[in-house]
mmCIF file of C-alpha atoms in Angstrom:
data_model
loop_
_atom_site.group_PDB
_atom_site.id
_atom_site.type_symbol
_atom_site.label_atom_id
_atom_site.label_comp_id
_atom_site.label_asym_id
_atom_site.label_seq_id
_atom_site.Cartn_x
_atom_site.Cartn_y
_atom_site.Cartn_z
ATOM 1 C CA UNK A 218 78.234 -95.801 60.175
ATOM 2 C CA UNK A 219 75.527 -96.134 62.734
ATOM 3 C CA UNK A 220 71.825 -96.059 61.452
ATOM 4 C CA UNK A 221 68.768 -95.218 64.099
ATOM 5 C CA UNK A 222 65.392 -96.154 63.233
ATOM 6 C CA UNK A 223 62.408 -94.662 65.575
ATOM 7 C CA UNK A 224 58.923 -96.155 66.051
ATOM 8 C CA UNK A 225 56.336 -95.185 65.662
ATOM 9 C CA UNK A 226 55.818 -91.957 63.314
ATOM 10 C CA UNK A 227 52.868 -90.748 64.453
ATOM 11 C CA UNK A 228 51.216 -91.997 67.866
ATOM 12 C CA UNK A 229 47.790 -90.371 69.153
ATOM 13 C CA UNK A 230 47.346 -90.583 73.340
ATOM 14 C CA UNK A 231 44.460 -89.976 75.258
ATOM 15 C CA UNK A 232 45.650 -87.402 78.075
ATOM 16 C CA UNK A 233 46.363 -88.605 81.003
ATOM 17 C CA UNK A 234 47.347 -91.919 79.440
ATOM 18 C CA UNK A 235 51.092 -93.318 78.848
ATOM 19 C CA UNK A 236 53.384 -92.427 75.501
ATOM 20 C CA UNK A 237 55.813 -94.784 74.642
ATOM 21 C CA UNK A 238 58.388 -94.251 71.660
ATOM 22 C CA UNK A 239 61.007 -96.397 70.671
ATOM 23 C CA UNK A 240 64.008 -96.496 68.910
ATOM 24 C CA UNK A 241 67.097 -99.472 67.232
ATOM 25 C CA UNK A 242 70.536 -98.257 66.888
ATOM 26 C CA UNK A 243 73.204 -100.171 64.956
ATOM 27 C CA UNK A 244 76.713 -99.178 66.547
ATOM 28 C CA UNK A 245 77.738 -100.889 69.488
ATOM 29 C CA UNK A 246 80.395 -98.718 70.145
ATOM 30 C CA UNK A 247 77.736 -95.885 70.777
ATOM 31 C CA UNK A 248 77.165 -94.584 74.774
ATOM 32 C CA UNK A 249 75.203 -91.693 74.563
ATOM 33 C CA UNK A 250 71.454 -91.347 73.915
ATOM 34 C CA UNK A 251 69.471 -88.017 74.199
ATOM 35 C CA UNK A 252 66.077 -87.387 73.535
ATOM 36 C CA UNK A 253 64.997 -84.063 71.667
ATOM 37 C CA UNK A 254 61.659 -82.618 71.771
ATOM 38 C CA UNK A 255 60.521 -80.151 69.176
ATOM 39 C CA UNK A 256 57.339 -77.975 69.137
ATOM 40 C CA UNK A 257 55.927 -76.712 65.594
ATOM 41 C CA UNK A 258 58.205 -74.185 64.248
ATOM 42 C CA UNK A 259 60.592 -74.108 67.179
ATOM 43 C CA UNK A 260 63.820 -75.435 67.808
ATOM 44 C CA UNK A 261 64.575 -79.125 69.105
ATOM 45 C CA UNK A 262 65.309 -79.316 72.768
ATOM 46 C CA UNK A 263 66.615 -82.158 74.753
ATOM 47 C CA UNK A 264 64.125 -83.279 77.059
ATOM 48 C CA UNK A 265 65.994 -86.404 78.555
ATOM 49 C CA UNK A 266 69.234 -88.685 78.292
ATOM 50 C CA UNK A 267 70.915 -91.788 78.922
ATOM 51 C CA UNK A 268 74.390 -93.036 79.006
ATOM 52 C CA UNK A 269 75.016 -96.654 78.224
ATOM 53 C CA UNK A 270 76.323 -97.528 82.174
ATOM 54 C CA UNK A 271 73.034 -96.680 82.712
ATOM 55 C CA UNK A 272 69.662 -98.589 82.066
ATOM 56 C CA UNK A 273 66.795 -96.037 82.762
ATOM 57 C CA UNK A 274 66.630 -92.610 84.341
ATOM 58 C CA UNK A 275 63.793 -90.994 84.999
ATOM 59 C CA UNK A 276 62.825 -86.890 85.484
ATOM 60 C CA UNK A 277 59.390 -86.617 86.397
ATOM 61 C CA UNK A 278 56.689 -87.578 83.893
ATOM 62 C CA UNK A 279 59.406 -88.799 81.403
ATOM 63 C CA UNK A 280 61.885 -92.320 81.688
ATOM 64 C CA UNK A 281 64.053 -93.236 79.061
ATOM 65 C CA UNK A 282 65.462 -96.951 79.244
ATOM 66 C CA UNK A 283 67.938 -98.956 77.330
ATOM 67 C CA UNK A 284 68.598 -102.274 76.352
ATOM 68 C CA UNK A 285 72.704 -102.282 75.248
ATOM 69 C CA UNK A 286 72.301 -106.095 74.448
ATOM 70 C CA UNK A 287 69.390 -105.752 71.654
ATOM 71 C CA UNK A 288 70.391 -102.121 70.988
ATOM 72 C CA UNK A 289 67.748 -100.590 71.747
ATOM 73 C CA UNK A 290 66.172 -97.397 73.952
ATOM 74 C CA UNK A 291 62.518 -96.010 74.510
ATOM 75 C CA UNK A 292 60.735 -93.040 75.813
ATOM 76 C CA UNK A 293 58.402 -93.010 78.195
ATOM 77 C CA UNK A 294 55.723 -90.559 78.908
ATOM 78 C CA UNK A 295 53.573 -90.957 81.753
ATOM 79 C CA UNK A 296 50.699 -88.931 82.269
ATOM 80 C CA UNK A 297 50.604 -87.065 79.099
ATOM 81 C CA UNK A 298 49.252 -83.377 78.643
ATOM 82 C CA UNK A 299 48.472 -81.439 75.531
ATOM 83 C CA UNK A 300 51.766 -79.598 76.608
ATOM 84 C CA UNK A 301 53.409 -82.683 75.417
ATOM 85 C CA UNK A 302 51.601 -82.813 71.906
ATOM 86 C CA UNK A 303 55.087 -81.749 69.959
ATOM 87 C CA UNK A 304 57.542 -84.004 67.619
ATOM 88 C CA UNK A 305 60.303 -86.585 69.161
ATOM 89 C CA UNK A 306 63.679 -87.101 68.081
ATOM 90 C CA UNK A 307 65.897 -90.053 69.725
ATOM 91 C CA UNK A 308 69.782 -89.713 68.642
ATOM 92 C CA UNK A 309 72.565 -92.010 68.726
ATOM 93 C CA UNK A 310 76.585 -90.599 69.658
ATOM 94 C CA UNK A 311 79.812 -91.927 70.768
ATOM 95 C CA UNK A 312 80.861 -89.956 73.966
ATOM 96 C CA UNK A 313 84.021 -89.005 72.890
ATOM 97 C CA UNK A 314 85.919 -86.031 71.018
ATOM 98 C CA UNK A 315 83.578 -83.977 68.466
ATOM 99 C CA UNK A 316 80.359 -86.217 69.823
ATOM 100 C CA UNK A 317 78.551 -86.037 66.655
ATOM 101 C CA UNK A 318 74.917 -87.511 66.746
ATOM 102 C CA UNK A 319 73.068 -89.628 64.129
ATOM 103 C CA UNK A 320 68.727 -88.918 64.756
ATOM 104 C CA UNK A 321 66.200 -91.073 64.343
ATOM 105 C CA UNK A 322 63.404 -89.685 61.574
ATOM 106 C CA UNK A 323 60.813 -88.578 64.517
ATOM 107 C CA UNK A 324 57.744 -89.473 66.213
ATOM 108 C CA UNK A 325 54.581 -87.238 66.004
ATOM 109 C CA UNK A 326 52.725 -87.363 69.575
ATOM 110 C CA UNK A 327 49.124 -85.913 69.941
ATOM 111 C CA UNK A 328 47.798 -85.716 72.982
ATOM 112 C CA UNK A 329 44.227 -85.729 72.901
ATOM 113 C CA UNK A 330 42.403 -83.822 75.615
ATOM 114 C CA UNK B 241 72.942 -64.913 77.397
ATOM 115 C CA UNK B 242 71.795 -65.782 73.557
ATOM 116 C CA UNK B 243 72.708 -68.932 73.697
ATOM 117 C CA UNK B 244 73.192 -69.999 69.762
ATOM 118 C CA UNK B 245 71.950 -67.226 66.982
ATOM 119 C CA UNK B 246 71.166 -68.026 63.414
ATOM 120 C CA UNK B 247 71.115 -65.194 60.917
ATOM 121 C CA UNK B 248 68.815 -64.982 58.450
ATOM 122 C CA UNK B 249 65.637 -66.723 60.034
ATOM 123 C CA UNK B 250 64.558 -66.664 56.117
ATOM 124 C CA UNK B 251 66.178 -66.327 53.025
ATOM 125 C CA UNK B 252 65.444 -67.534 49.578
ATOM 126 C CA UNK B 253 67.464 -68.175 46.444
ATOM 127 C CA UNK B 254 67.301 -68.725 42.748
ATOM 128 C CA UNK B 255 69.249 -71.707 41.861
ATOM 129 C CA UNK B 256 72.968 -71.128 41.267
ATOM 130 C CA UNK B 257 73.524 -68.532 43.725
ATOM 131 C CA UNK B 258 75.455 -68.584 46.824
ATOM 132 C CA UNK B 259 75.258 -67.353 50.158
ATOM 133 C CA UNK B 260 76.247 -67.829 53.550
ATOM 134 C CA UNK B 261 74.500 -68.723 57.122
ATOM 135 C CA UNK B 262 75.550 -67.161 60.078
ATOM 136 C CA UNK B 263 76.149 -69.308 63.691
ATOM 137 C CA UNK B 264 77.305 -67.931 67.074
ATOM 138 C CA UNK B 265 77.181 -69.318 70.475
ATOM 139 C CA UNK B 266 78.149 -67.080 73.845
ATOM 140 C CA UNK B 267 78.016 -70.249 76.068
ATOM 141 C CA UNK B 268 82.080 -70.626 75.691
ATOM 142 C CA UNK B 269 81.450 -74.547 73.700
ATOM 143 C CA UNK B 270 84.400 -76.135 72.211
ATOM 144 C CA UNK B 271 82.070 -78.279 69.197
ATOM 145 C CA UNK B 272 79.750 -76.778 66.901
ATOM 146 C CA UNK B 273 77.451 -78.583 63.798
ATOM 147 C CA UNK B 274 75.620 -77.578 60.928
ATOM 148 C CA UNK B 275 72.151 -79.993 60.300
ATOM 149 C CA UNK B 276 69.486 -79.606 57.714
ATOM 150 C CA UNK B 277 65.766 -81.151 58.435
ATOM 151 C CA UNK B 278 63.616 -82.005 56.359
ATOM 152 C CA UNK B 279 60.150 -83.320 56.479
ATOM 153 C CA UNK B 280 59.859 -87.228 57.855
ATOM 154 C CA UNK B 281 63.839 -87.124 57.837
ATOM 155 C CA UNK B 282 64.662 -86.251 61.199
ATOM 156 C CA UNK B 283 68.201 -83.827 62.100
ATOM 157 C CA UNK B 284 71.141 -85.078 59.217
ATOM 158 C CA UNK B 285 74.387 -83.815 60.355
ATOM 159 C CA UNK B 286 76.360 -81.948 57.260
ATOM 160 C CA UNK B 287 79.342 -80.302 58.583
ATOM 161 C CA UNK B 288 80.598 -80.123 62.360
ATOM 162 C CA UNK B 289 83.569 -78.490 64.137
ATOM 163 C CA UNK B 290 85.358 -80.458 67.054
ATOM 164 C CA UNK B 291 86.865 -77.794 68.443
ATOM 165 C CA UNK B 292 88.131 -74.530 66.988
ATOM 166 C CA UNK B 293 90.566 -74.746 64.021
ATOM 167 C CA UNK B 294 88.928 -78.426 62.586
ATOM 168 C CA UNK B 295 86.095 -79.200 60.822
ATOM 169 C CA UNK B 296 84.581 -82.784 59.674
ATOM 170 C CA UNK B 297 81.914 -83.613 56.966
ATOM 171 C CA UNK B 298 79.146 -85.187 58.372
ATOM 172 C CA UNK B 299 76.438 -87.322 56.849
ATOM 173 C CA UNK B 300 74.727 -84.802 53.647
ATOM 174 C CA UNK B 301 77.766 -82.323 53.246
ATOM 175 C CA UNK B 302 77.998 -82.418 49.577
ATOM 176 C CA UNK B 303 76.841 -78.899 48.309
ATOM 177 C CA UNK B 304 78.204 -76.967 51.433
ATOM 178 C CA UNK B 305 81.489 -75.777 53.040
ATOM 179 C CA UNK B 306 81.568 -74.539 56.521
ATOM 180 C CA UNK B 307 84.581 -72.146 58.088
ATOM 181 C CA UNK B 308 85.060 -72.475 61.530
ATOM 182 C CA UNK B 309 85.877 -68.705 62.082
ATOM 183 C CA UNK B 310 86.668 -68.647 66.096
ATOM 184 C CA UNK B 311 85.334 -70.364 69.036
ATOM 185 C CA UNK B 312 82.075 -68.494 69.011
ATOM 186 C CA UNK B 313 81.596 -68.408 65.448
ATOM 187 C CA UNK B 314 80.351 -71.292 62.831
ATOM 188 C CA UNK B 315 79.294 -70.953 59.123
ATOM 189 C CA UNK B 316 77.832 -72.378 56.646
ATOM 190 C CA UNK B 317 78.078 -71.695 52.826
ATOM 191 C CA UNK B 318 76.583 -72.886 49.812
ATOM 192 C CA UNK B 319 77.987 -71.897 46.797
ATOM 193 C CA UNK B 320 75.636 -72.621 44.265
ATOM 194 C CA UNK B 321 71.948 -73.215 45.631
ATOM 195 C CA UNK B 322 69.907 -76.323 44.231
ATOM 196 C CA UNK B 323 66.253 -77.268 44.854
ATOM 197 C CA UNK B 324 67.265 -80.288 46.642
ATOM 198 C CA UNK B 325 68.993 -78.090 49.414
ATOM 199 C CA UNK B 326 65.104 -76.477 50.266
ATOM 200 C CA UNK B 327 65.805 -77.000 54.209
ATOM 201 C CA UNK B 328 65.587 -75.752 57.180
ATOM 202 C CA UNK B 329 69.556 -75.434 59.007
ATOM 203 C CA UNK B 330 69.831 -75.684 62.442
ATOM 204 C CA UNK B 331 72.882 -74.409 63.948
ATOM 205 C CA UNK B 332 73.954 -76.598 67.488
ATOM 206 C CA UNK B 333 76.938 -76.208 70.004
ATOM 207 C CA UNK B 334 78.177 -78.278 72.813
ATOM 208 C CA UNK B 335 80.467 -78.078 75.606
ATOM 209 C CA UNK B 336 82.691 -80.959 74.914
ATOM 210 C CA UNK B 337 82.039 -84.580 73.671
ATOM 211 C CA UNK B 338 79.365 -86.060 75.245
ATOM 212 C CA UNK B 339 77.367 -83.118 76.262
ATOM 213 C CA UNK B 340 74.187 -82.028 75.639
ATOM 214 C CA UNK B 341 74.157 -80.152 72.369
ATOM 215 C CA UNK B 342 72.063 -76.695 72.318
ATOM 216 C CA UNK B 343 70.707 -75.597 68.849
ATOM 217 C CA UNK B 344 70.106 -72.002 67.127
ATOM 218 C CA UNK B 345 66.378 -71.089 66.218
ATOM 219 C CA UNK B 346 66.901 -72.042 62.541
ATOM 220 C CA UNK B 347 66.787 -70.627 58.880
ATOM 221 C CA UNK B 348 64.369 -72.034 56.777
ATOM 222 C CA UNK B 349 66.033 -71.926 53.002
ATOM 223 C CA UNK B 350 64.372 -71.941 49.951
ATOM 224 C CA UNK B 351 65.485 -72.538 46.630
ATOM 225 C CA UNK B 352 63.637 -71.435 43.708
#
């Protein structure tokens, strides 16, 4: 079954400088790649994702960009507030019937103001 | 528009006893799935629910049984609480395969 490692599992920013979080999935035969982002004690919520005809889309301070050869995707995070301190989950799917999504383990980001 | 409810937000349990968590989306989604997080483990899928009338064990579904019960509703049971299942269980819906899947606030469970 597919297996998703994230890196790294805690990562401290300066505001204003750049996050970057990255993550290895072992299915090729996976196409879909969302990025969750979870405050303390709320739900995750997807922030960003990525197809695999794609190789980076962006939405304002965020980019996510992926590399279908090495199997691999990353988060970017340009900019970065305190708004963004929270934890973030990459996932791995197959687009197709039921979708069902393997997560990485999470990367804590503190953004120090 | 709720989006996905989750009842209890707390609950706990002595070991051995059962009971059963409560899912519902209004956003008309075909899939549903039951996770459980725990610390430095990420989301682990147990149970999910294509579309209505099916249901598939995911990755940690030893322990639990889920019933479909309609379109809008999910749940998840466990009929005799352990320890290990201490958790929090998120509650998530999607459209259709592929789509972006929309989670419940959560119900933190613990087992005593």
């Amino acid at each position: 079954g597919e297996n998703v490692e994230q890196h790294p599992s805690t990562l401290s920013v300066q505001e204003g400088d750049s996050a970057v979080i990255k993550c290895t999935y072992s299915d090729s035969a996976s196409n879909y790649f969302p990025w969750y982002k979870q405050e303390l004690g709320k739900r995750p919520q997807l922030i960003i994702d990525i197809r695999s005809n794609v190789g980076e889309k962006k939405d304002q301070r965020i980019a996510v960009t992926l590399n279908k050869t090495a199997k691999h995707f990353s988060l970017h995070i340009t900019e970065t507030q305190p708004e963004d301190s929270a934890v973030y989950f990459c996932a791995a799917g197959k687009g197709e019937y039921g979708n069902k999504l393997v997560f990485g383990a999470g990367t804590i980001l503190r953004v120090k103001s | 528009n709720a989006g996905v409810t989750q009842t209890p937000k707390f609950q706990v349990l002595k070991t051995g006893q059962s009971m059963t968590l409560q899912c519902a989306q209004d956003m008309n989604h075909n899939s549903m799935y039951w996770y459980r997080q725990d610390p430095g483990m990420g989301l682990r899928l147990i149970y999910y629910s294509a579309s209505e009338g099916t249901t598939d064990k995911g990755e940690v579904p030893n322990g639990y049984n889920v019933s479909r019960l309609n379109k809008r509703e999910f749940s998840l049971r466990l009929e005799s609480a352990a320890p290990s299942q201490t958790s929090v269980y998120f509650c998530a819906s999607s459209f259709s395969s592929g789509g972006e899947q929309f989670f419940g606030p959560g119900t933190r469970l613990t087992v005593l």
